[in-house]
Amino acid sequence: MSYGDPNNPYGAPQGHPQQPQQPGYGYPQQQGQAPGYGYPQAPPVSPYGGPAAPTTMPGSVKAARVMMFVLGGFQALGGVLMMVASSMFADAFEDAVSSDASVSSQDADTIANVGAGVIIVLGVIVLAFAFWAIFTGVKFSTGRGGVRVSAIVYGSVVTLFSVLSLFGANVFALFSLAVGILIIVFCAGKQGSAWFNRPRY
């Protein structure tokens, strides 16, 4: 009795052709098949075997960048005001000294010019600090470890000068002191390290 015999009780019943078997339990998934329910995908990893590098700038790094822009803006304004005020200082100093008969007008003019020159030099230095802060902040999105080091050094210098200013009873230095410390902490932390040392593909 053949398999296709209608009288065979072990054969396929008539009118119900045998269906091809579907892969079920015990059948491995084919290559390229998406994992189904209960099979979570593994977290992304970097080619070096560690955790995946950040693709967006962390919040702490963004905060440090904004702080550098704010400090740089204040320093740029202060440098310009110092350079503008240098001529006013020279005129005021010359008028004050000219009233003293023991000081000649030529000496008074020389002293006033030297004082104005010192103020201009200080203004240029402050402008250089402003450029340092703003340029470093701009490089945060594409820069590497060198930008991170530059930001940490800048924050350290700001912190140092703020402490020195506090000894001179300058209460406004508390703001720059706090900002300088935060820049150091945010850039030297784990998120800052992961961002600036991320691989570029």
GROMACS .gro file of C-alpha atoms in nm:
model
  201
    1MET     CA    1   0.000   0.000   0.000
    2SER     CA    2   0.161   0.327  -0.112
    3TYR     CA    3   0.188   0.651   0.079
    4GLY     CA    4  -0.056   0.815  -0.155
    5ASP     CA    5  -0.314   0.539  -0.122
    6PRO     CA    6  -0.644   0.688   0.001
    7ASN     CA    7  -0.705   0.376   0.210
    8ASN     CA    8  -0.374   0.411   0.397
    9PRO     CA    9  -0.455   0.526   0.755
   10TYR     CA   10  -0.099   0.658   0.796
   11GLY     CA   11  -0.097   0.865   0.484
   12ALA     CA   12  -0.200   1.224   0.437
   13PRO     CA   13  -0.579   1.262   0.435
   14GLN     CA   14  -0.742   1.353   0.109
   15GLY     CA   15  -0.817   1.717   0.050
   16HIS     CA   16  -0.542   1.819   0.295
   17PRO     CA   17  -0.216   1.828   0.110
   18GLN     CA   18   0.086   1.802   0.329
   19GLN     CA   19   0.218   2.149   0.425
   20PRO     CA   20   0.588   2.220   0.430
   21GLN     CA   21   0.731   2.238   0.778
   22GLN     CA   22   0.798   2.584   0.923
   23PRO     CA   23   1.106   2.638   1.130
   24GLY     CA   24   1.000   2.612   1.491
   25TYR     CA   25   1.156   2.528   1.818
   26GLY     CA   26   1.506   2.396   1.779
   27TYR     CA   27   1.562   2.557   1.443
   28PRO     CA   28   1.826   2.828   1.454
   29GLN     CA   29   1.745   3.166   1.306
   30GLN     CA   30   1.876   3.233   0.962
   31GLN     CA   31   2.161   3.473   0.920
   32GLY     CA   32   2.041   3.830   0.893
   33GLN     CA   33   1.709   3.758   1.062
   34ALA     CA   34   1.610   4.024   1.313
   35PRO     CA   35   1.587   3.902   1.673
   36GLY     CA   36   1.233   3.852   1.789
   37TYR     CA   37   1.057   3.910   2.115
   38GLY     CA   38   1.268   3.820   2.412
   39TYR     CA   39   1.598   3.869   2.231
   40PRO     CA   40   1.722   4.222   2.315
   41GLN     CA   41   1.997   4.363   2.106
   42ALA     CA   42   2.337   4.403   2.264
   43PRO     CA   43   2.445   4.761   2.349
   44PRO     CA   44   2.671   4.925   2.093
   45VAL     CA   45   3.040   4.898   2.158
   46SER     CA   46   3.337   5.074   2.012
   47PRO     CA   47   3.578   4.893   1.778
   48TYR     CA   48   3.825   4.885   2.066
   49GLY     CA   49   3.601   4.673   2.288
   50GLY     CA   50   3.499   4.947   2.531
   51PRO     CA   51   3.174   5.139   2.564
   52ALA     CA   52   3.054   5.333   2.262
   53ALA     CA   53   3.194   5.684   2.224
   54PRO     CA   54   2.949   5.971   2.280
   55THR     CA   55   2.796   6.108   1.961
   56THR     CA   56   2.664   6.429   2.117
   57MET     CA   57   2.840   6.671   2.349
   58PRO     CA   58   2.765   6.587   2.716
   59GLY     CA   59   2.581   6.843   2.924
   60SER     CA   60   2.875   6.915   3.152
   61VAL     CA   61   3.100   6.984   2.854
   62LYS     CA   62   2.836   7.214   2.705
   63ALA     CA   63   2.817   7.399   3.037
   64ALA     CA   64   3.195   7.446   3.043
   65ARG     CA   65   3.180   7.576   2.688
   66VAL     CA   66   2.912   7.832   2.774
   67MET     CA   67   3.111   7.945   3.078
   68MET     CA   68   3.416   8.003   2.861
   69PHE     CA   69   3.210   8.209   2.618
   70VAL     CA   70   3.070   8.417   2.907
   71LEU     CA   71   3.411   8.477   3.063
   72GLY     CA   72   3.561   8.554   2.723
   73GLY     CA   73   3.287   8.806   2.652
   74PHE     CA   74   3.339   8.985   2.985
   75GLN     CA   75   3.715   8.986   2.934
   76ALA     CA   76   3.682   9.127   2.582
   77LEU     CA   77   3.457   9.404   2.713
   78GLY     CA   78   3.695   9.476   2.999
   79GLY     CA   79   3.997   9.489   2.768
   80VAL     CA   80   3.829   9.736   2.533
   81LEU     CA   81   3.719   9.956   2.824
   82MET     CA   82   4.072   9.958   2.966
   83MET     CA   83   4.218  10.069   2.635
   84VAL     CA   84   3.955  10.341   2.596
   85ALA     CA   85   4.004  10.459   2.954
   86SER     CA   86   4.381  10.486   2.913
   87SER     CA   87   4.355  10.825   2.741
   88MET     CA   88   4.111  10.949   3.004
   89PHE     CA   89   4.352  10.836   3.275
   90ALA     CA   90   4.639  11.019   3.107
   91ASP     CA   91   4.446  11.346   3.089
   92ALA     CA   92   4.321  11.320   3.448
   93PHE     CA   93   4.665  11.233   3.583
   94GLU     CA   94   4.830  11.516   3.392
   95ASP     CA   95   4.578  11.769   3.525
   96ALA     CA   96   4.627  11.647   3.881
   97VAL     CA   97   5.007  11.660   3.865
   98SER     CA   98   5.025  11.994   3.683
   99SER     CA   99   4.888  12.169   3.992
  100ASP     CA  100   5.199  12.066   4.181
  101ALA     CA  101   5.467  12.329   4.125
  102SER     CA  102   5.745  12.083   4.208
  103VAL     CA  103   5.663  11.874   3.899
  104SER     CA  104   5.727  12.018   3.556
  105SER     CA  105   5.470  11.988   3.282
  106GLN     CA  106   5.708  11.773   3.080
  107ASP     CA  107   5.753  11.526   3.367
  108ALA     CA  108   5.377  11.517   3.427
  109ASP     CA  109   5.317  11.441   3.060
  110THR     CA  110   5.577  11.162   3.067
  111ILE     CA  111   5.430  11.000   3.376
  112ALA     CA  112   5.080  11.022   3.232
  113ASN     CA  113   5.190  10.858   2.907
  114VAL     CA  114   5.366  10.578   3.094
  115GLY     CA  115   5.055  10.516   3.303
  116ALA     CA  116   4.836  10.512   2.993
  117GLY     CA  117   5.077  10.273   2.824
  118VAL     CA  118   5.062  10.034   3.118
  119ILE     CA  119   4.683  10.036   3.108
  120ILE     CA  120   4.687   9.968   2.733
  121VAL     CA  121   4.924   9.673   2.780
  122LEU     CA  122   4.698   9.531   3.049
  123GLY     CA  123   4.400   9.576   2.818
  124VAL     CA  124   4.579   9.385   2.542
  125ILE     CA  125   4.656   9.102   2.786
  126VAL     CA  126   4.292   9.085   2.891
  127LEU     CA  127   4.187   9.076   2.524
  128ALA     CA  128   4.431   8.791   2.465
  129PHE     CA  129   4.266   8.598   2.748
  130ALA     CA  130   3.928   8.667   2.592
  131PHE     CA  131   4.044   8.533   2.256
  132TRP     CA  132   4.189   8.225   2.428
  133ALA     CA  133   3.858   8.148   2.599
  134ILE     CA  134   3.638   8.206   2.293
  135PHE     CA  135   3.865   8.023   2.049
  136THR     CA  136   3.892   7.722   2.282
  137GLY     CA  137   3.516   7.718   2.331
  138VAL     CA  138   3.458   7.718   1.956
  139LYS     CA  139   3.686   7.414   1.921
  140PHE     CA  140   3.490   7.210   2.176
  141SER     CA  141   3.275   7.046   1.906
  142THR     CA  142   3.562   6.924   1.687
  143GLY     CA  143   3.872   6.948   1.906
  144ARG     CA  144   4.071   6.666   2.056
  145GLY     CA  145   4.264   6.631   2.380
  146GLY     CA  146   4.460   6.949   2.317
  147VAL     CA  147   4.143   7.156   2.339
  148ARG     CA  148   4.059   6.988   2.669
  149VAL     CA  149   4.406   7.070   2.807
  150SER     CA  150   4.371   7.430   2.687
  151ALA     CA  151   4.036   7.465   2.866
  152ILE     CA  152   4.175   7.316   3.189
  153VAL     CA  153   4.479   7.546   3.181
  154TYR     CA  154   4.254   7.846   3.112
  155GLY     CA  155   4.031   7.754   3.405
  156SER     CA  156   4.338   7.717   3.627
  157VAL     CA  157   4.472   8.061   3.531
  158VAL     CA  158   4.131   8.219   3.589
  159THR     CA  159   4.111   8.051   3.928
  160LEU     CA  160   4.457   8.174   4.025
  161PHE     CA  161   4.392   8.537   3.929
  162SER     CA  162   4.053   8.524   4.101
  163VAL     CA  163   4.214   8.413   4.427
  164LEU     CA  164   4.470   8.694   4.398
  165SER     CA  165   4.190   8.942   4.332
  166LEU     CA  166   4.007   8.825   4.643
  167PHE     CA  167   4.309   8.928   4.851
  168GLY     CA  168   4.255   9.275   4.709
  169ALA     CA  169   3.895   9.275   4.839
  170ASN     CA  170   3.747   9.231   4.491
  171VAL     CA  171   3.419   9.053   4.565
  172PHE     CA  172   3.342   9.021   4.193
  173ALA     CA  173   3.627   8.773   4.171
  174LEU     CA  174   3.403   8.518   4.344
  175PHE     CA  175   3.212   8.475   4.018
  176SER     CA  176   3.521   8.411   3.807
  177LEU     CA  177   3.660   8.185   4.080
  178ALA     CA  178   3.351   7.963   4.076
  179VAL     CA  179   3.340   7.955   3.696
  180GLY     CA  180   3.710   7.871   3.668
  181ILE     CA  181   3.673   7.579   3.910
  182LEU     CA  182   3.368   7.446   3.725
  183ILE     CA  183   3.550   7.459   3.391
  184ILE     CA  184   3.832   7.250   3.537
  185VAL     CA  185   3.594   6.998   3.694
  186PHE     CA  186   3.373   6.956   3.386
  187CYS     CA  187   3.660   6.921   3.138
  188ALA     CA  188   3.871   6.695   3.358
  189GLY     CA  189   3.581   6.461   3.445
  190LYS     CA  190   3.486   6.133   3.283
  191GLN     CA  191   3.239   6.288   3.042
  192GLY     CA  192   3.493   6.545   2.931
  193SER     CA  193   3.755   6.275   2.881
  194ALA     CA  194   3.514   6.058   2.682
  195TRP     CA  195   3.413   6.349   2.459
  196PHE     CA  196   3.755   6.490   2.376
  197ASN     CA  197   3.919   6.147   2.339
  198ARG     CA  198   3.641   5.994   2.130
  199PRO     CA  199   3.756   5.821   1.810
  200ARG     CA  200   3.703   5.996   1.480
  201TYR     CA  201   3.591   5.774   1.194
   0.00000   0.00000   0.00000
